[in-house]
Amino acid sequence: MKFPGDAAERIARSLLESGPATTAEVASRVGTTSAAVRRPLAALVSEGLVEAADEAPYGPRARRGRGRPGKVYSLTQRGRAACDQAYDDLAITALRFLAETQGRQAVAEFAQRRAQALVGGQGQSIDSVLDRLNIAGFAAESSSLVSGQAQLCQHHCPVVDAAREFPELCDAESVALADALGRHVTRLATLAQGDGVCTALIGPHIEHTSTNRRKVSA
């Protein structure tokens, strides 16, 4: 799947890496003017690679200043797929083989091991988990909420199609996050389920016990 021009591809990748944005914010990210990004943005919307909305698909609502509010642009599933998910087909093939020959429990065990390697062991900070996720291509960020809670957002998933067919990948990631951070993790949305972003609520600290791990929302 090709983008309608180099400028459009740069804009799409900025939305992938940094999340939804207004025209002015996109222009600032790619180092040009608002006028220069309007046409490629329109082309991306026309191709079904980007969608425009009054608000970002996640997080707190931005304060609106005077004048007409700007649209917020974000990638569609088709747009994310166009941004290169090169090894997703291989992942699906391998997981299907594992499920057929060893059963779904083997898939769950693989997903658990993968997730633990992805986010690291116990005692991680949110910043260290973000670094690990971003190195793996998840375009992750976090924001602080009230009462010591945080929201974790992942704008990209390198194996989103595999996760759609094998939700064990998402379930294991939520449990691994809780173990690594020592905090309750509640999954709010996933790209694999058709949402605009993977997002999770990072709650208060918990004790690391097998009982607590079973209680973590996936």
mmCIF file of C-alpha atoms in Angstrom:
data_model
loop_
_atom_site.group_PDB
_atom_site.id
_atom_site.type_symbol
_atom_site.label_atom_id
_atom_site.label_comp_id
_atom_site.label_asym_id
_atom_site.label_seq_id
_atom_site.Cartn_x
_atom_site.Cartn_y
_atom_site.Cartn_z
ATOM 1 C CA MET A 1 0.000 0.000 0.000
ATOM 2 C CA LYS A 2 1.496 3.333 -1.090
ATOM 3 C CA PHE A 3 1.001 6.845 0.241
ATOM 4 C CA PRO A 4 -0.176 9.666 -2.046
ATOM 5 C CA GLY A 5 3.234 11.345 -2.141
ATOM 6 C CA ASP A 6 6.306 11.784 0.061
ATOM 7 C CA ALA A 7 4.769 14.655 2.050
ATOM 8 C CA ALA A 8 1.731 12.517 2.853
ATOM 9 C CA GLU A 9 3.965 9.685 4.041
ATOM 10 C CA ARG A 10 5.926 12.029 6.348
ATOM 11 C CA ILE A 11 2.655 13.288 7.823
ATOM 12 C CA ALA A 12 1.313 9.754 8.299
ATOM 13 C CA ARG A 13 4.482 8.654 10.060
ATOM 14 C CA SER A 14 4.351 11.690 12.358
ATOM 15 C CA LEU A 15 0.805 10.683 13.341
ATOM 16 C CA LEU A 16 2.040 7.145 13.941
ATOM 17 C CA GLU A 17 5.007 8.181 16.073
ATOM 18 C CA SER A 18 3.490 11.103 17.998
ATOM 19 C CA GLY A 19 -0.241 10.482 17.902
ATOM 20 C CA PRO A 20 -3.275 12.477 16.721
ATOM 21 C CA ALA A 21 -2.751 16.163 15.932
ATOM 22 C CA THR A 22 -4.311 19.264 14.453
ATOM 23 C CA THR A 23 -3.107 20.758 11.177
ATOM 24 C CA ALA A 24 -0.896 23.228 13.037
ATOM 25 C CA GLU A 25 0.594 20.499 15.208
ATOM 26 C CA VAL A 26 1.306 18.297 12.189
ATOM 27 C CA ALA A 27 3.004 21.224 10.443
ATOM 28 C CA SER A 28 5.193 21.843 13.490
ATOM 29 C CA ARG A 29 6.208 18.186 13.659
ATOM 30 C CA VAL A 30 7.279 17.950 10.033
ATOM 31 C CA GLY A 31 8.846 21.410 9.968
ATOM 32 C CA THR A 32 6.612 23.238 7.528
ATOM 33 C CA THR A 33 3.547 25.508 7.442
ATOM 34 C CA SER A 34 -0.104 24.677 8.006
ATOM 35 C CA ALA A 35 -0.871 25.629 4.412
ATOM 36 C CA ALA A 36 1.720 23.135 3.155
ATOM 37 C CA VAL A 37 0.214 20.157 5.000
ATOM 38 C CA ARG A 38 -3.455 20.751 4.176
ATOM 39 C CA ARG A 39 -3.330 19.184 0.707
ATOM 40 C CA PRO A 40 -1.444 15.989 1.709
ATOM 41 C CA LEU A 41 -3.676 15.681 4.769
ATOM 42 C CA ALA A 42 -6.737 15.914 2.536
ATOM 43 C CA ALA A 43 -5.240 13.260 0.254
ATOM 44 C CA LEU A 44 -4.653 10.947 3.214
ATOM 45 C CA VAL A 45 -8.256 11.403 4.348
ATOM 46 C CA SER A 46 -9.504 10.775 0.803
ATOM 47 C CA GLU A 47 -7.501 7.517 0.635
ATOM 48 C CA GLY A 48 -8.913 6.336 3.960
ATOM 49 C CA LEU A 49 -5.499 6.402 5.620
ATOM 50 C CA VAL A 50 -6.298 9.258 8.024
ATOM 51 C CA GLU A 51 -9.529 10.376 9.647
ATOM 52 C CA ALA A 52 -10.522 13.771 11.038
ATOM 53 C CA ALA A 53 -12.560 14.309 14.201
ATOM 54 C CA ASP A 54 -13.470 17.088 16.592
ATOM 55 C CA GLU A 55 -11.484 15.448 19.403
ATOM 56 C CA ALA A 56 -8.550 13.072 19.721
ATOM 57 C CA PRO A 57 -9.651 9.423 20.072
ATOM 58 C CA TYR A 58 -8.230 9.194 23.595
ATOM 59 C CA GLY A 59 -7.108 11.293 26.558
ATOM 60 C CA PRO A 60 -8.513 14.485 28.070
ATOM 61 C CA ARG A 61 -10.268 16.995 25.867
ATOM 62 C CA ALA A 62 -8.111 19.890 24.817
ATOM 63 C CA ARG A 63 -9.140 23.400 25.727
ATOM 64 C CA ARG A 64 -10.503 25.317 22.793
ATOM 65 C CA GLY A 65 -9.448 28.861 22.173
ATOM 66 C CA ARG A 66 -11.369 31.499 20.312
ATOM 67 C CA GLY A 67 -12.371 30.933 16.740
ATOM 68 C CA ARG A 68 -13.290 27.831 14.854
ATOM 69 C CA PRO A 69 -11.863 24.686 16.521
ATOM 70 C CA GLY A 70 -9.381 22.727 14.424
ATOM 71 C CA LYS A 71 -9.944 19.134 13.413
ATOM 72 C CA VAL A 72 -7.784 16.437 14.995
ATOM 73 C CA TYR A 73 -6.244 13.964 12.534
ATOM 74 C CA SER A 74 -5.369 10.367 13.362
ATOM 75 C CA LEU A 75 -4.397 7.252 11.445
ATOM 76 C CA THR A 76 -7.013 4.683 10.513
ATOM 77 C CA GLN A 77 -6.291 0.950 10.664
ATOM 78 C CA ARG A 78 -5.515 1.099 6.952
ATOM 79 C CA GLY A 79 -3.114 3.976 7.560
ATOM 80 C CA ARG A 80 -1.275 2.112 10.302
ATOM 81 C CA ALA A 81 -0.970 -0.940 8.071
ATOM 82 C CA ALA A 82 0.594 1.252 5.384
ATOM 83 C CA CYS A 83 3.234 2.438 7.867
ATOM 84 C CA ASP A 84 4.993 -0.907 7.696
ATOM 85 C CA GLN A 85 4.055 -3.903 9.779
ATOM 86 C CA ALA A 86 6.596 -6.087 7.997
ATOM 87 C CA TYR A 87 6.749 -9.173 10.205
ATOM 88 C CA ASP A 88 3.058 -9.401 11.135
ATOM 89 C CA ASP A 89 2.336 -12.017 8.448
ATOM 90 C CA LEU A 90 5.208 -14.153 9.710
ATOM 91 C CA ALA A 91 3.956 -13.828 13.293
ATOM 92 C CA ILE A 92 0.452 -14.967 12.298
ATOM 93 C CA THR A 93 1.821 -17.967 10.396
ATOM 94 C CA ALA A 94 4.003 -19.020 13.326
ATOM 95 C CA LEU A 95 1.195 -18.624 15.879
ATOM 96 C CA ARG A 96 -1.249 -20.571 13.742
ATOM 97 C CA PHE A 97 1.262 -23.409 13.489
ATOM 98 C CA LEU A 98 1.791 -23.334 17.258
ATOM 99 C CA ALA A 99 -1.963 -23.364 17.926
ATOM 100 C CA GLU A 100 -2.570 -26.228 15.507
ATOM 101 C CA THR A 101 0.282 -28.423 16.745
ATOM 102 C CA GLN A 102 0.448 -27.582 20.470
ATOM 103 C CA GLY A 103 -2.893 -25.924 21.308
ATOM 104 C CA ARG A 104 -3.956 -22.473 22.464
ATOM 105 C CA GLN A 105 -2.313 -22.956 25.851
ATOM 106 C CA ALA A 106 1.032 -23.045 24.071
ATOM 107 C CA VAL A 107 0.120 -19.750 22.375
ATOM 108 C CA ALA A 108 -0.685 -18.236 25.792
ATOM 109 C CA GLU A 109 2.643 -19.445 27.207
ATOM 110 C CA PHE A 110 4.515 -17.997 24.236
ATOM 111 C CA ALA A 111 2.634 -14.688 24.608
ATOM 112 C CA GLN A 112 3.549 -14.545 28.296
ATOM 113 C CA ARG A 113 7.249 -15.108 27.620
ATOM 114 C CA ARG A 114 7.236 -12.557 24.792
ATOM 115 C CA ALA A 115 5.493 -9.915 26.913
ATOM 116 C CA GLN A 116 7.893 -10.355 29.825
ATOM 117 C CA ALA A 117 10.863 -9.937 27.495
ATOM 118 C CA LEU A 118 9.208 -6.905 25.910
ATOM 119 C CA VAL A 119 8.534 -4.839 29.051
ATOM 120 C CA GLY A 120 11.228 -6.222 31.365
ATOM 121 C CA GLY A 121 11.103 -7.744 34.825
ATOM 122 C CA GLN A 122 9.809 -6.370 38.099
ATOM 123 C CA GLY A 123 10.931 -2.989 39.377
ATOM 124 C CA GLN A 124 10.575 -1.073 36.107
ATOM 125 C CA SER A 125 9.563 2.592 35.980
ATOM 126 C CA ILE A 126 7.012 3.861 33.490
ATOM 127 C CA ASP A 127 9.804 5.700 31.639
ATOM 128 C CA SER A 128 11.887 2.533 31.301
ATOM 129 C CA VAL A 129 8.861 0.595 30.025
ATOM 130 C CA LEU A 130 8.180 3.367 27.504
ATOM 131 C CA ASP A 131 11.770 3.158 26.277
ATOM 132 C CA ARG A 132 11.468 -0.595 25.790
ATOM 133 C CA LEU A 133 8.122 -0.304 23.990
ATOM 134 C CA ASN A 134 9.396 2.422 21.674
ATOM 135 C CA ILE A 135 12.518 0.449 20.771
ATOM 136 C CA ALA A 136 10.154 -2.387 19.809
ATOM 137 C CA GLY A 137 8.139 -0.031 17.577
ATOM 138 C CA PHE A 138 5.022 0.621 19.662
ATOM 139 C CA ALA A 139 5.159 4.463 19.532
ATOM 140 C CA ALA A 140 4.225 4.655 23.216
ATOM 141 C CA GLU A 141 3.709 7.616 25.532
ATOM 142 C CA SER A 142 2.229 8.213 28.971
ATOM 143 C CA SER A 143 0.430 11.028 30.745
ATOM 144 C CA SER A 144 -0.129 11.606 34.458
ATOM 145 C CA LEU A 145 -3.658 11.546 35.840
ATOM 146 C CA VAL A 146 -5.147 12.340 39.239
ATOM 147 C CA SER A 147 -4.365 10.342 42.383
ATOM 148 C CA GLY A 148 -1.032 9.073 41.123
ATOM 149 C CA GLN A 149 -2.515 7.202 38.185
ATOM 150 C CA ALA A 150 -1.212 7.331 34.616
ATOM 151 C CA GLN A 151 -2.472 6.582 31.132
ATOM 152 C CA LEU A 152 -0.302 4.558 28.760
ATOM 153 C CA CYS A 153 -0.978 4.959 25.031
ATOM 154 C CA GLN A 154 0.529 2.954 22.171
ATOM 155 C CA HIS A 155 -0.108 4.465 18.742
ATOM 156 C CA HIS A 156 1.317 1.526 16.812
ATOM 157 C CA CYS A 157 1.494 -2.242 17.175
ATOM 158 C CA PRO A 158 3.943 -4.154 14.954
ATOM 159 C CA VAL A 159 1.808 -7.317 15.300
ATOM 160 C CA VAL A 160 -1.694 -5.853 15.326
ATOM 161 C CA ASP A 161 -3.117 -8.409 12.870
ATOM 162 C CA ALA A 162 -1.642 -11.269 14.895
ATOM 163 C CA ALA A 163 -3.114 -9.768 18.087
ATOM 164 C CA ARG A 164 -6.500 -9.528 16.377
ATOM 165 C CA GLU A 165 -6.485 -13.281 15.750
ATOM 166 C CA PHE A 166 -4.638 -14.192 18.948
ATOM 167 C CA PRO A 167 -5.825 -11.922 21.819
ATOM 168 C CA GLU A 168 -3.471 -13.832 24.112
ATOM 169 C CA LEU A 169 -0.793 -11.342 22.982
ATOM 170 C CA CYS A 170 -2.712 -8.372 24.415
ATOM 171 C CA ASP A 171 -3.740 -10.253 27.559
ATOM 172 C CA ALA A 172 -0.167 -11.262 28.329
ATOM 173 C CA GLU A 173 1.101 -7.729 27.715
ATOM 174 C CA SER A 174 -1.303 -6.297 30.303
ATOM 175 C CA VAL A 175 -0.218 -8.854 32.924
ATOM 176 C CA ALA A 176 3.471 -8.268 32.149
ATOM 177 C CA LEU A 177 3.000 -4.503 32.490
ATOM 178 C CA ALA A 178 1.409 -4.967 35.904
ATOM 179 C CA ASP A 179 4.257 -7.214 37.045
ATOM 180 C CA ALA A 180 6.958 -4.889 35.709
ATOM 181 C CA LEU A 181 5.463 -1.733 37.211
ATOM 182 C CA GLY A 182 4.013 -3.265 40.370
ATOM 183 C CA ARG A 183 0.750 -1.452 39.629
ATOM 184 C CA HIS A 184 -2.786 -2.331 38.585
ATOM 185 C CA VAL A 185 -3.218 -2.225 34.801
ATOM 186 C CA THR A 186 -6.637 -1.909 33.197
ATOM 187 C CA ARG A 187 -6.778 -2.141 29.417
ATOM 188 C CA LEU A 188 -9.206 0.458 28.039
ATOM 189 C CA ALA A 189 -8.811 0.046 24.274
ATOM 190 C CA THR A 190 -6.705 -1.834 21.740
ATOM 191 C CA LEU A 191 -5.805 -1.396 18.099
ATOM 192 C CA ALA A 192 -6.504 -5.102 17.639
ATOM 193 C CA GLN A 193 -10.157 -4.531 18.588
ATOM 194 C CA GLY A 194 -10.490 -1.687 16.108
ATOM 195 C CA ASP A 195 -9.900 1.210 18.500
ATOM 196 C CA GLY A 196 -7.836 4.218 17.440
ATOM 197 C CA VAL A 197 -5.092 3.534 19.973
ATOM 198 C CA CYS A 198 -3.979 0.969 22.539
ATOM 199 C CA THR A 199 -4.486 2.583 25.908
ATOM 200 C CA ALA A 200 -4.296 1.348 29.483
ATOM 201 C CA LEU A 201 -4.904 2.877 32.896
ATOM 202 C CA ILE A 202 -1.934 2.451 35.236
ATOM 203 C CA GLY A 203 -3.321 2.417 38.759
ATOM 204 C CA PRO A 204 -1.930 2.292 42.302
ATOM 205 C CA HIS A 205 0.970 0.101 43.350
ATOM 206 C CA ILE A 206 0.232 -3.524 44.186
ATOM 207 C CA GLU A 207 2.104 -6.364 45.823
ATOM 208 C CA HIS A 208 3.584 -8.950 43.497
ATOM 209 C CA THR A 209 1.661 -12.138 44.210
ATOM 210 C CA SER A 210 0.119 -14.732 41.956
ATOM 211 C CA THR A 211 -3.326 -13.689 43.256
ATOM 212 C CA ASN A 212 -2.777 -10.070 42.262
ATOM 213 C CA ARG A 213 -1.542 -11.045 38.825
ATOM 214 C CA ARG A 214 -4.727 -12.978 38.189
ATOM 215 C CA LYS A 215 -6.785 -9.923 39.142
ATOM 216 C CA VAL A 216 -5.111 -7.604 36.648
ATOM 217 C CA SER A 217 -7.474 -6.661 33.831
ATOM 218 C CA ALA A 218 -6.350 -7.723 30.388
#
